[in-house]
Short mmCIF file of N, CA and C in Angstrom, two decimals:
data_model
loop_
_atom_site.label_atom_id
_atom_site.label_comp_id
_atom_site.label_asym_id
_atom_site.label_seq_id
_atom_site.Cartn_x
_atom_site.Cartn_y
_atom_site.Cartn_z
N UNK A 1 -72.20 20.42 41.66
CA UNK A 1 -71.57 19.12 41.46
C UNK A 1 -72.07 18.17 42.55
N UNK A 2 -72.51 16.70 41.82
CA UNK A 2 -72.86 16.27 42.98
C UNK A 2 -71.82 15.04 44.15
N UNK A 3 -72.45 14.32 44.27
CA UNK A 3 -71.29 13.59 45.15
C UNK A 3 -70.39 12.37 44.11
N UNK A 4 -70.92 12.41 43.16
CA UNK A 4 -70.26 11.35 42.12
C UNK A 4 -70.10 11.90 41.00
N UNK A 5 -68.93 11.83 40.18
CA UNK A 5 -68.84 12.19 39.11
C UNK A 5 -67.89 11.46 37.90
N UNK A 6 -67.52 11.63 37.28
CA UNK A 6 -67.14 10.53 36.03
C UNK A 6 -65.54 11.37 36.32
N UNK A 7 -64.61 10.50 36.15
CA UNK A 7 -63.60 10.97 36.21
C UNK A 7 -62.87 10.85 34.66
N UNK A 8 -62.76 12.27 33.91
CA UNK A 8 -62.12 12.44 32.82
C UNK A 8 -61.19 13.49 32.81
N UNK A 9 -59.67 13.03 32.34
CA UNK A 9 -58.81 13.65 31.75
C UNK A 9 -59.21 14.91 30.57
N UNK A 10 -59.07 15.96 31.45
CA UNK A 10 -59.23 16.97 30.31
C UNK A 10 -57.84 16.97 29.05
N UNK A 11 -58.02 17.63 28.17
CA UNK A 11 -57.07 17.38 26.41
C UNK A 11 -56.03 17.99 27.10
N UNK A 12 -55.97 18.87 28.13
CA UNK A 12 -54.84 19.94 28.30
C UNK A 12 -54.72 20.09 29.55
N UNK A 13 -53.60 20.97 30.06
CA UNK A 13 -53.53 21.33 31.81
C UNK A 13 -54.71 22.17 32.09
N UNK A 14 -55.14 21.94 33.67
CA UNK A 14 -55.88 23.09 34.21
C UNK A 14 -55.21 23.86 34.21
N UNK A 15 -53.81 24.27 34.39
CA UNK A 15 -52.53 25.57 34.73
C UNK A 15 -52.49 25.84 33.48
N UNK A 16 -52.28 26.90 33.15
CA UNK A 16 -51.54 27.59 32.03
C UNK A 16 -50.12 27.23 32.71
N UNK A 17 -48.73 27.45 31.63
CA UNK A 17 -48.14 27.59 31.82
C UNK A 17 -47.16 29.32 32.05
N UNK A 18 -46.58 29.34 33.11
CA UNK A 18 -46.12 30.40 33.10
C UNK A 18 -45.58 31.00 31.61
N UNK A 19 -45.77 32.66 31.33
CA UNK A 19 -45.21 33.06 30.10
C UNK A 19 -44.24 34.22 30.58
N UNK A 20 -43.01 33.83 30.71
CA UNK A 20 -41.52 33.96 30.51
C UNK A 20 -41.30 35.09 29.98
N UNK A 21 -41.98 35.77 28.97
CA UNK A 21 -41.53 37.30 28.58
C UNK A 21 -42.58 38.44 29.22
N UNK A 22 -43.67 37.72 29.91
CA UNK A 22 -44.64 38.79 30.58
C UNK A 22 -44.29 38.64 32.18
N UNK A 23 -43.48 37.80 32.52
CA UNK A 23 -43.98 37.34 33.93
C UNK A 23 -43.16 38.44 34.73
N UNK A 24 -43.24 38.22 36.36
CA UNK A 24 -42.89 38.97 37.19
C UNK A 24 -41.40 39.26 37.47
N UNK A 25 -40.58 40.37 37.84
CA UNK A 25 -39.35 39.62 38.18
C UNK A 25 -38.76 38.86 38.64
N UNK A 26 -39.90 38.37 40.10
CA UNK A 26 -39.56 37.33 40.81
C UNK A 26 -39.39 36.25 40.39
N UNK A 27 -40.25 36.06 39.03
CA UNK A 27 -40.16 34.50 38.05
C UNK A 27 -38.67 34.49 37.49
N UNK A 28 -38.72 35.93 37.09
CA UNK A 28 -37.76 35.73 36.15
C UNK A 28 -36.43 35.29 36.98
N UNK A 29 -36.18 35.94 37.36
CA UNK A 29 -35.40 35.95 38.74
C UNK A 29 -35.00 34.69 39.25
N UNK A 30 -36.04 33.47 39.41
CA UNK A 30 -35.87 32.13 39.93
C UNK A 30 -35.81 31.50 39.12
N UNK A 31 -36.03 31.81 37.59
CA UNK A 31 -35.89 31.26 36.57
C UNK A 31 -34.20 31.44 36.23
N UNK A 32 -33.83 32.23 36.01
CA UNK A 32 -32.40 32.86 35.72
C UNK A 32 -31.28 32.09 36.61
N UNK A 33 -31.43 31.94 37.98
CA UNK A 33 -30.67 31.16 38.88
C UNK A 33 -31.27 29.72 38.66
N UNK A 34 -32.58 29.25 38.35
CA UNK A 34 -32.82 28.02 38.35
C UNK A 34 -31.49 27.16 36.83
N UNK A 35 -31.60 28.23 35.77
CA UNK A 35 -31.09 27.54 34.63
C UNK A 35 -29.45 28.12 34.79
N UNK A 36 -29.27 28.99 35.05
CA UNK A 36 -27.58 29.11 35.91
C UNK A 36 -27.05 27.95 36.57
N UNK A 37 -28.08 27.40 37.27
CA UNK A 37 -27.43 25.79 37.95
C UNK A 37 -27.50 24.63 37.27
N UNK A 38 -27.56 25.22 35.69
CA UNK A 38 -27.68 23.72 34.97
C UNK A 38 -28.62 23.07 34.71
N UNK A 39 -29.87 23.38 35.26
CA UNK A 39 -31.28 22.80 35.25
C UNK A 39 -32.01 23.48 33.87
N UNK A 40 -33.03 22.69 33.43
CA UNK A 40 -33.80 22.86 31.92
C UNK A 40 -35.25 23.25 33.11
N UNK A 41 -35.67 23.76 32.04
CA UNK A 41 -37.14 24.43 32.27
C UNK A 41 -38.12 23.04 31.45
N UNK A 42 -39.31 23.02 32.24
CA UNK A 42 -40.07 21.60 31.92
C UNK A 42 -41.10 22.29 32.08
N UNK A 43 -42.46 21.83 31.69
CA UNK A 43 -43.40 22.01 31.50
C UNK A 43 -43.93 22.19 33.27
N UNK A 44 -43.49 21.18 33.96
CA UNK A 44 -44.02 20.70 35.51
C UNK A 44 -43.65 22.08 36.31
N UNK A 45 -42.02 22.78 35.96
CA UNK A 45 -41.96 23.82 36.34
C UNK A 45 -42.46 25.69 35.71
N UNK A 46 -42.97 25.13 34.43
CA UNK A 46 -43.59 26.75 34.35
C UNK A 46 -44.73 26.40 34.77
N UNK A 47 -45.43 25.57 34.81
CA UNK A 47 -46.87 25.70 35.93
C UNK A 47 -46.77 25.84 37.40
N UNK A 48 -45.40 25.35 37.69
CA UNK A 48 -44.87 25.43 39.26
C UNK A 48 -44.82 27.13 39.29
N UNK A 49 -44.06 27.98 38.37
CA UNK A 49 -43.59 29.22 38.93
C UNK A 49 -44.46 30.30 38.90
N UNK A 50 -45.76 29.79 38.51
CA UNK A 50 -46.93 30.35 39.53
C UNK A 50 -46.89 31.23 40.73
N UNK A 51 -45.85 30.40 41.29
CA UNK A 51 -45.94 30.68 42.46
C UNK A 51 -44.76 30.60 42.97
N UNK A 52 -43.61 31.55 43.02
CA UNK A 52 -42.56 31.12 43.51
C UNK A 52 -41.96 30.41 44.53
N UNK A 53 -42.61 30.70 45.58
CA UNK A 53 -42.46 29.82 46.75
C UNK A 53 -42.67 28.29 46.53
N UNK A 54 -43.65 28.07 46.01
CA UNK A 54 -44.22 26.96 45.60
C UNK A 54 -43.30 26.40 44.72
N UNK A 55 -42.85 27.10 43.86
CA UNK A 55 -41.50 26.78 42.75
C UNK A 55 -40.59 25.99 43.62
N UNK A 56 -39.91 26.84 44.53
CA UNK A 56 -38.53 26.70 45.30
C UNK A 56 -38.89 24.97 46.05
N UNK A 57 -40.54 25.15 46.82
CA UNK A 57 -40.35 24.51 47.71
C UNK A 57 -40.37 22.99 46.94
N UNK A 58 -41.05 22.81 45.93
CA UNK A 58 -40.99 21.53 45.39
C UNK A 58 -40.59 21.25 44.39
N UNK A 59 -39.58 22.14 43.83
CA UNK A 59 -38.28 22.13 43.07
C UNK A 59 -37.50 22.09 43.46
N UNK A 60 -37.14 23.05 43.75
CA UNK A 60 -35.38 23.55 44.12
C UNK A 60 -35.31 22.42 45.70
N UNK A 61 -36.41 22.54 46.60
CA UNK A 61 -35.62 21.52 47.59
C UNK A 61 -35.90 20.12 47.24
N UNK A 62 -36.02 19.85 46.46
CA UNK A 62 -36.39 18.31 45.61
C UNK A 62 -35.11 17.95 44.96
N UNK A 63 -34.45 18.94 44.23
CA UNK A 63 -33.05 18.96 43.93
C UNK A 63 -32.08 19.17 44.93
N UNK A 64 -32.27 19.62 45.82
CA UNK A 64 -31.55 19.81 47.01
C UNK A 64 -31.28 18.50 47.71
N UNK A 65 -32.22 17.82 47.66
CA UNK A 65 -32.32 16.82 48.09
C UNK A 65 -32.17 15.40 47.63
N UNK A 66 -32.18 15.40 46.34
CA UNK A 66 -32.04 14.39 45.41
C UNK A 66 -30.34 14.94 45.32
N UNK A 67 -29.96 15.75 45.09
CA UNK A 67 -28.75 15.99 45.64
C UNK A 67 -27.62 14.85 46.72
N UNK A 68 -28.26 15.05 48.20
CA UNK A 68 -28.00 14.34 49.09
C UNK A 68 -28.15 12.89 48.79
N UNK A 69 -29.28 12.65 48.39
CA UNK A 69 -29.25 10.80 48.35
C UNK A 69 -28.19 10.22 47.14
N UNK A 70 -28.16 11.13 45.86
CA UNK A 70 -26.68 10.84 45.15
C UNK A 70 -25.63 10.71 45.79
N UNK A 71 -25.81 11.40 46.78
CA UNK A 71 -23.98 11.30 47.78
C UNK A 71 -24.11 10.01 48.37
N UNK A 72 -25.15 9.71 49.22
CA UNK A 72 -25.23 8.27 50.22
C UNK A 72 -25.71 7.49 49.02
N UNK A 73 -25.84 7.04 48.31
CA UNK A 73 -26.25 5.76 47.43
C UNK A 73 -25.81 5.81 45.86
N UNK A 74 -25.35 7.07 45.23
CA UNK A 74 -24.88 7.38 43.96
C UNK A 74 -26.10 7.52 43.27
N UNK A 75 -25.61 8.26 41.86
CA UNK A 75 -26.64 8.95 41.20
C UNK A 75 -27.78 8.09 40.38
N UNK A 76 -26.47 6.48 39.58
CA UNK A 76 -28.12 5.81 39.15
C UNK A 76 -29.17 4.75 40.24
N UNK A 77 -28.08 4.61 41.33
CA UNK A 77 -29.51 4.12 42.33
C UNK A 77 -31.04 4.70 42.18
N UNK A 78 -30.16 6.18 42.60
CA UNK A 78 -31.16 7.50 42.84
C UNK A 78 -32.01 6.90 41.86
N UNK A 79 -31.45 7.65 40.86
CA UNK A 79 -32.52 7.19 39.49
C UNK A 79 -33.23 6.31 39.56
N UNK A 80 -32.61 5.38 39.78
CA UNK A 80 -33.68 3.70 39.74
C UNK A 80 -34.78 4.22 40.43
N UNK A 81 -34.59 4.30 41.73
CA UNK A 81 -35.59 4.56 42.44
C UNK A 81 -36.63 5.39 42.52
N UNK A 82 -36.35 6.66 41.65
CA UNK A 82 -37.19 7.54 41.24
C UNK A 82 -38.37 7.20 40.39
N UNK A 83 -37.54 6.66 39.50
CA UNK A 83 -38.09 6.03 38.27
C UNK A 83 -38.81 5.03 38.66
N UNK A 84 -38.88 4.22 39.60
CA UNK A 84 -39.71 3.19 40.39
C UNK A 84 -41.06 3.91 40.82
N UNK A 85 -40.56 4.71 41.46
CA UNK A 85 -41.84 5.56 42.08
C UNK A 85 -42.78 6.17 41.14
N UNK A 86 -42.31 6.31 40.50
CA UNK A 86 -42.81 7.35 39.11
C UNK A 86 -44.14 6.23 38.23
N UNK A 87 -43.30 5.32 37.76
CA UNK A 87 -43.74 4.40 37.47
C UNK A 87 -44.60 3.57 38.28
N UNK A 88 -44.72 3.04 39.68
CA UNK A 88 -45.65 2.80 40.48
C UNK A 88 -47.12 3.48 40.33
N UNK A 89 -46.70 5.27 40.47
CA UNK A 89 -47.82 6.29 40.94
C UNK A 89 -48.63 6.07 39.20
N UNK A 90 -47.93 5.50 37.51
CA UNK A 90 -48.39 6.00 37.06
C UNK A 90 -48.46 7.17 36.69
N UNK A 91 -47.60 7.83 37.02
CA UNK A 91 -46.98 9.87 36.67
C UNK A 91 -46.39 9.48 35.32
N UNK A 92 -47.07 10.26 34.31
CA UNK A 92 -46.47 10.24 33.08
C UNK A 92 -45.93 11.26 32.67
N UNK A 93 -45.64 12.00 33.71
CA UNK A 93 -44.29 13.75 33.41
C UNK A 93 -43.48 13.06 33.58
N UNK A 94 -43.51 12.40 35.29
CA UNK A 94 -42.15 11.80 35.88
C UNK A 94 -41.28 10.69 35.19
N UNK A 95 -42.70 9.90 34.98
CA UNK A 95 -42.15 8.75 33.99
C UNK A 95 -41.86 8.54 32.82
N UNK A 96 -42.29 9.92 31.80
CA UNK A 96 -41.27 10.24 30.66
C UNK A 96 -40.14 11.12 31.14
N UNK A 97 -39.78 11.41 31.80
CA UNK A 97 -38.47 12.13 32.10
C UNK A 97 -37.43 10.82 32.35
N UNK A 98 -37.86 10.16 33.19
CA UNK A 98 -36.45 8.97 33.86
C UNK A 98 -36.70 8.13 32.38
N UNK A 99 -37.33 7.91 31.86
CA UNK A 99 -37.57 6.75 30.62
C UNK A 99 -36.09 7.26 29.97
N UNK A 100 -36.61 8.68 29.20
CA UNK A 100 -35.95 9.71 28.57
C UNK A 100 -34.31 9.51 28.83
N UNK A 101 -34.20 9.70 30.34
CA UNK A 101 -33.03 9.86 30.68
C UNK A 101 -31.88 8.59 31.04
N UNK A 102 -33.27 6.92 31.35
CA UNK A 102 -32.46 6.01 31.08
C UNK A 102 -32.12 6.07 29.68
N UNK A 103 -33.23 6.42 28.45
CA UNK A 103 -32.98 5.77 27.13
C UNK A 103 -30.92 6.66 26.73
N UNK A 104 -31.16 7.48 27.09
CA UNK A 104 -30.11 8.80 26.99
C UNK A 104 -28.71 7.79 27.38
N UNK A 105 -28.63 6.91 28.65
CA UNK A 105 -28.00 6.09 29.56
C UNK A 105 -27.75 5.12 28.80
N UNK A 106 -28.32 4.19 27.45
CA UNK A 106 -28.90 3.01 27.02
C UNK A 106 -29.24 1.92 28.15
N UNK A 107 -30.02 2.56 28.77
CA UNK A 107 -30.81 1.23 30.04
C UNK A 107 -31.79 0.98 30.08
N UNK A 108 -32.04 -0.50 29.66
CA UNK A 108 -33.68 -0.63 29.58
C UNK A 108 -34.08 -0.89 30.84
N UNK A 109 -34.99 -0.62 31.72
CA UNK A 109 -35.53 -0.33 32.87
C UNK A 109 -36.09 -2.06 32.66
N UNK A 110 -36.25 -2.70 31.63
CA UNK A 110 -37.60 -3.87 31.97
C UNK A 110 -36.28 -5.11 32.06
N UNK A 111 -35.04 -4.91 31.57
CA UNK A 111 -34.23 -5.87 30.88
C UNK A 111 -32.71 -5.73 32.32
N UNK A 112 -32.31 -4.44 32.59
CA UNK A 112 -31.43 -4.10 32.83
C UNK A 112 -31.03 -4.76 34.34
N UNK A 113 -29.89 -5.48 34.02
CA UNK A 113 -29.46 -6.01 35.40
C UNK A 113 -28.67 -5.47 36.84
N UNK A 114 -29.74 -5.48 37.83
CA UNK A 114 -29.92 -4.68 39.14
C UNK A 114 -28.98 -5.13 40.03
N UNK A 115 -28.32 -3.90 40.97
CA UNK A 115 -27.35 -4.73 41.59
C UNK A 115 -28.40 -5.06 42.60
N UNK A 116 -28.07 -5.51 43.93
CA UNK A 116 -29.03 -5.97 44.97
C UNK A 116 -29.94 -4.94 45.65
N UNK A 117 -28.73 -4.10 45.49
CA UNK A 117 -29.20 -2.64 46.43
C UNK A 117 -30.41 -1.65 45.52
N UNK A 118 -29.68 -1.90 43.85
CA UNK A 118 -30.88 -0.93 43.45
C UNK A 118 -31.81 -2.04 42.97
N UNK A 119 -32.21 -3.26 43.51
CA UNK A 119 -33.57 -3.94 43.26
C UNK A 119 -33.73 -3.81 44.45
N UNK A 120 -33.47 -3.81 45.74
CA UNK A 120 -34.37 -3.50 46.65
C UNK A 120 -34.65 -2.26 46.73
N UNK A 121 -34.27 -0.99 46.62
CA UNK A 121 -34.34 0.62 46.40
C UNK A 121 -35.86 0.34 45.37
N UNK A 122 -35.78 -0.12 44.51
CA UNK A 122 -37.02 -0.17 43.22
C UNK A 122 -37.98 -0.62 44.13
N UNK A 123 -38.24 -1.83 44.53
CA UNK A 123 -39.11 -2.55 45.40
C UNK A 123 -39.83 -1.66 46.69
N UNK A 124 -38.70 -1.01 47.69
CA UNK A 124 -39.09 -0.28 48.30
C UNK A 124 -39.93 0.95 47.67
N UNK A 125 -39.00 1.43 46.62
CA UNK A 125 -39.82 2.79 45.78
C UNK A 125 -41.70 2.54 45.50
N UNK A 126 -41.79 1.44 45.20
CA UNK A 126 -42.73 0.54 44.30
C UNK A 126 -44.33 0.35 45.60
N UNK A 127 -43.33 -0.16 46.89
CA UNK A 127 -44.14 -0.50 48.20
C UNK A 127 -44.54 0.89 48.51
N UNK A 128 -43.32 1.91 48.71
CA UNK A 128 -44.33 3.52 49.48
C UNK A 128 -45.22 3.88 48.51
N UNK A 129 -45.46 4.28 47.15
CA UNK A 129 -45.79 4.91 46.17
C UNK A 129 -47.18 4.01 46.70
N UNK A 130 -47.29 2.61 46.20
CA UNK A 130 -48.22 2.08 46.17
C UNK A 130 -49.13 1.99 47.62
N UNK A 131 -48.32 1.94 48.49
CA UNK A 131 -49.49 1.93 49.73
C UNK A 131 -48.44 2.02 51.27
N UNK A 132 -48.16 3.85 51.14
CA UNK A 132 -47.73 3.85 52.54
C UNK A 132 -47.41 3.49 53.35
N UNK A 133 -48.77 3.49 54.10
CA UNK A 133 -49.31 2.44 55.25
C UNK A 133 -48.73 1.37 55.87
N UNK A 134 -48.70 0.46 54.71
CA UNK A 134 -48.25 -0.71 55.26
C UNK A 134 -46.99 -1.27 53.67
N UNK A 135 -46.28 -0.95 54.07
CA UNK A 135 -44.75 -1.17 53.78
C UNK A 135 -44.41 -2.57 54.54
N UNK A 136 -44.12 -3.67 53.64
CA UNK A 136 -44.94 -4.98 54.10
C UNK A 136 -42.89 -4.58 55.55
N UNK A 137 -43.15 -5.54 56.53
CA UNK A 137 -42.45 -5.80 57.29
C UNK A 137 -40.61 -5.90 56.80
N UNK A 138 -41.06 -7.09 56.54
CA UNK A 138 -39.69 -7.74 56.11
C UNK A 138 -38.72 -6.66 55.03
N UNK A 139 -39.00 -6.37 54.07
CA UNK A 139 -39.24 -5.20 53.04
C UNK A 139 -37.95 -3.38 53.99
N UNK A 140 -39.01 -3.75 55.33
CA UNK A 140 -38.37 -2.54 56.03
C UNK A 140 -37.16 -3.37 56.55
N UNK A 141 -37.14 -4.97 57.17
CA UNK A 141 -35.76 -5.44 57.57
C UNK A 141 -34.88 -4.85 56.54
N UNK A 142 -35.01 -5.68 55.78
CA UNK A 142 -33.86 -5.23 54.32
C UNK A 142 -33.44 -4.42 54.16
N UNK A 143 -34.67 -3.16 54.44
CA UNK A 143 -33.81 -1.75 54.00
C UNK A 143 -32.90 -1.35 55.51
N UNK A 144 -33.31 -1.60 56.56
CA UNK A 144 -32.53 -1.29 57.78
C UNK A 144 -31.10 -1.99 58.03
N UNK A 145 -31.30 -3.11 57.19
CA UNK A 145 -29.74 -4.53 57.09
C UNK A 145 -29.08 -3.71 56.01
N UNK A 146 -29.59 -2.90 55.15
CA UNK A 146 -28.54 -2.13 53.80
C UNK A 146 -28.38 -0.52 54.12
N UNK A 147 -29.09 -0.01 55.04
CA UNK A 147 -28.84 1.51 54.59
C UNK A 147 -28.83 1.55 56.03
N UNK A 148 -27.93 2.91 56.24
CA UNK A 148 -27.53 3.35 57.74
C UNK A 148 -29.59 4.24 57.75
N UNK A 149 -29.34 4.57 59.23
CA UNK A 149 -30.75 5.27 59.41
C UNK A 149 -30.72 6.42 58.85
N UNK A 150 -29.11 7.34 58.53
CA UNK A 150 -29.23 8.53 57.64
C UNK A 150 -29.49 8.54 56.31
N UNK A 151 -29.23 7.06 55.61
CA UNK A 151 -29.25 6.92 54.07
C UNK A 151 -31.20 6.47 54.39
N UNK A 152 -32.06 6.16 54.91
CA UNK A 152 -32.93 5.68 54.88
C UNK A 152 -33.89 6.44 55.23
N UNK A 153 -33.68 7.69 56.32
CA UNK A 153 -34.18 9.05 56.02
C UNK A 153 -34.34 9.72 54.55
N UNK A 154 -33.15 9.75 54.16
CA UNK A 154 -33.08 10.80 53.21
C UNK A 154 -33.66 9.75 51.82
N UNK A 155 -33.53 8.41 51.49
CA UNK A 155 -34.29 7.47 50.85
C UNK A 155 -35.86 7.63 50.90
N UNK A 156 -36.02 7.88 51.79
CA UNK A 156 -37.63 8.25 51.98
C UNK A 156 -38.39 9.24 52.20
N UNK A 157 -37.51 10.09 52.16
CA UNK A 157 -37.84 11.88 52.23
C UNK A 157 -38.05 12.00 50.64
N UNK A 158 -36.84 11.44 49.99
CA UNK A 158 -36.83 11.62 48.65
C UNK A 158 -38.02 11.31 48.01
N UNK A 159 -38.25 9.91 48.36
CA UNK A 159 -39.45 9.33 47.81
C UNK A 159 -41.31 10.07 47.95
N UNK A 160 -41.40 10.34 49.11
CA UNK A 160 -42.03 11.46 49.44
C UNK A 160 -42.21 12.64 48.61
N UNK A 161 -41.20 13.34 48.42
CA UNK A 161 -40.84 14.34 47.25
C UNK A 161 -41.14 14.19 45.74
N UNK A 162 -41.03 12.46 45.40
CA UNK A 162 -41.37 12.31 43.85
C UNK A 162 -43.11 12.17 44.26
N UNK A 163 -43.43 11.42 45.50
CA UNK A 163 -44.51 11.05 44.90
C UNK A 163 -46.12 12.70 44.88
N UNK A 164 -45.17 13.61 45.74
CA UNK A 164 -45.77 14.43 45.65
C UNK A 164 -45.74 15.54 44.26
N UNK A 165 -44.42 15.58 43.98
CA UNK A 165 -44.58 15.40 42.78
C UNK A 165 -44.83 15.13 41.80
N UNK A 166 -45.25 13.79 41.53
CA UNK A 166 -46.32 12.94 40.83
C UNK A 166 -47.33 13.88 41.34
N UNK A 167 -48.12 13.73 42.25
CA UNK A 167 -49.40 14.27 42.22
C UNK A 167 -49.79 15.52 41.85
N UNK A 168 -48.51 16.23 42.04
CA UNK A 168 -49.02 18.03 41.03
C UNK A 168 -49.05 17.58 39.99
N UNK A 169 -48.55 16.67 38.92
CA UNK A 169 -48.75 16.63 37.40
C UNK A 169 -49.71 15.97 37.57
N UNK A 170 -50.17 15.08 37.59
CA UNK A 170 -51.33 14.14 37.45
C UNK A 170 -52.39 15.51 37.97
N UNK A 171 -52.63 15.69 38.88
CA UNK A 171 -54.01 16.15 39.37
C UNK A 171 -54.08 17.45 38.55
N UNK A 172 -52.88 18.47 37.95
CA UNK A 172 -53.19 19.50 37.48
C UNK A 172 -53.06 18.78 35.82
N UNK A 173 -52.71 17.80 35.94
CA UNK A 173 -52.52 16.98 34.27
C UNK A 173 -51.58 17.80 33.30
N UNK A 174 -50.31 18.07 34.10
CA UNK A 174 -49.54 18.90 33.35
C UNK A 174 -48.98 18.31 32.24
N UNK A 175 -48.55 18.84 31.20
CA UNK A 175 -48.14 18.03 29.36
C UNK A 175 -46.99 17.53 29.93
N UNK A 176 -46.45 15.95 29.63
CA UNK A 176 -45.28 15.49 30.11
C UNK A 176 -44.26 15.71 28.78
N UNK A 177 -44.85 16.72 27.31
CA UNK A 177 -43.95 16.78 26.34
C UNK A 177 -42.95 17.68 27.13
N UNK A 178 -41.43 17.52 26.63
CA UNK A 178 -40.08 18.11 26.75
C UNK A 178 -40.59 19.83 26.62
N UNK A 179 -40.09 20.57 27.08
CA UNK A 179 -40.03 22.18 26.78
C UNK A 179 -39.43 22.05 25.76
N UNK A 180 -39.75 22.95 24.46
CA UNK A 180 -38.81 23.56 22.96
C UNK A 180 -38.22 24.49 23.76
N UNK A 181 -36.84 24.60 23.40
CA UNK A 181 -35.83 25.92 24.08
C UNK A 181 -35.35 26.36 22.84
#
């Protein structure tokens, strides 16, 4: 391969997806407690349980954690903001899941009127996703004038978490269709 190459979307994932009646106990195992807690099996996670560790670490503490920021800001902030990020990066797992789950809500994401907090949460979501780095100034006043430094940790840990998330589907191009159960 040389130093340039054409960048094309293959038809399908590079991952297979994990298969559930052959796999290890350990799958099964993290699978069994994963859907015990209420959670659905997605396409993003049988290519995740590959690897269990790998499962836990950017699953289960992604929920762990999206967890926490529901407590300091409530659950559809969260959302908003996810769904911001998602939509920023262009992740079309992530961003048919929150679509999915506003349409489920009846909230149109393009129409729906924001309180202050979750249009700046979106905005901020919108600024890290898109360019780290430089998170324009003022942007960070706002969020430091609305969120204590513990809600603004865990605001941006979170965010961190989707957008790396985004990048396992995109780069392994995992199917953003729903799992058949």
């Amino acid at each position: 391969m040389g130093l340039f190459y054409i960048n094309r979307r293959p038809a399908r994932s590079y991952i297979s997806k994990i298969d559930l009646s052959t796999a290890p106990q350990e799958v099964r195992a993290a699978v069994d407690n994963h859907l015990a807690q209420g959670y659905q099996l997605t396409n993003e996670k049988l290519t995740l349980l590959h690897n269990v560790t790998a499962f836990h670490t950017l699953e289960e503490s992604s929920y762990e954690l999206d967890r926490e920021l529901q407590r300091l800001i409530g659950k559809r902030a969260a959302d908003f903001y996810e769904y911001a990020i998602s939509l920023q990066n262009d992740c079309l797992v992530c961003s048919a899941y929150f679509s999915r789950l506003l349409e489920k809500n009846h909230i149109d994401f393009a129409t729906f009127d924001f309180t202050d907090d979750e249009r700046l949460l979106i905005e901020y979501g919108r600024a890290i996703a898109r360019d780290p780095k430089h998170v324009p100034e003022d942007l960070m006043r706002l969020m430091q004038q609305t969120f204590t430094e513990e809600q603004l940790v865990v605001i941006t840990t979170m965010g961190v978490f989707m957008i790396a998330i985004n990048y396992f589907n995109d780069i392994l191009n995992v199917d953003p269709a729903p799992v058949q159960e």
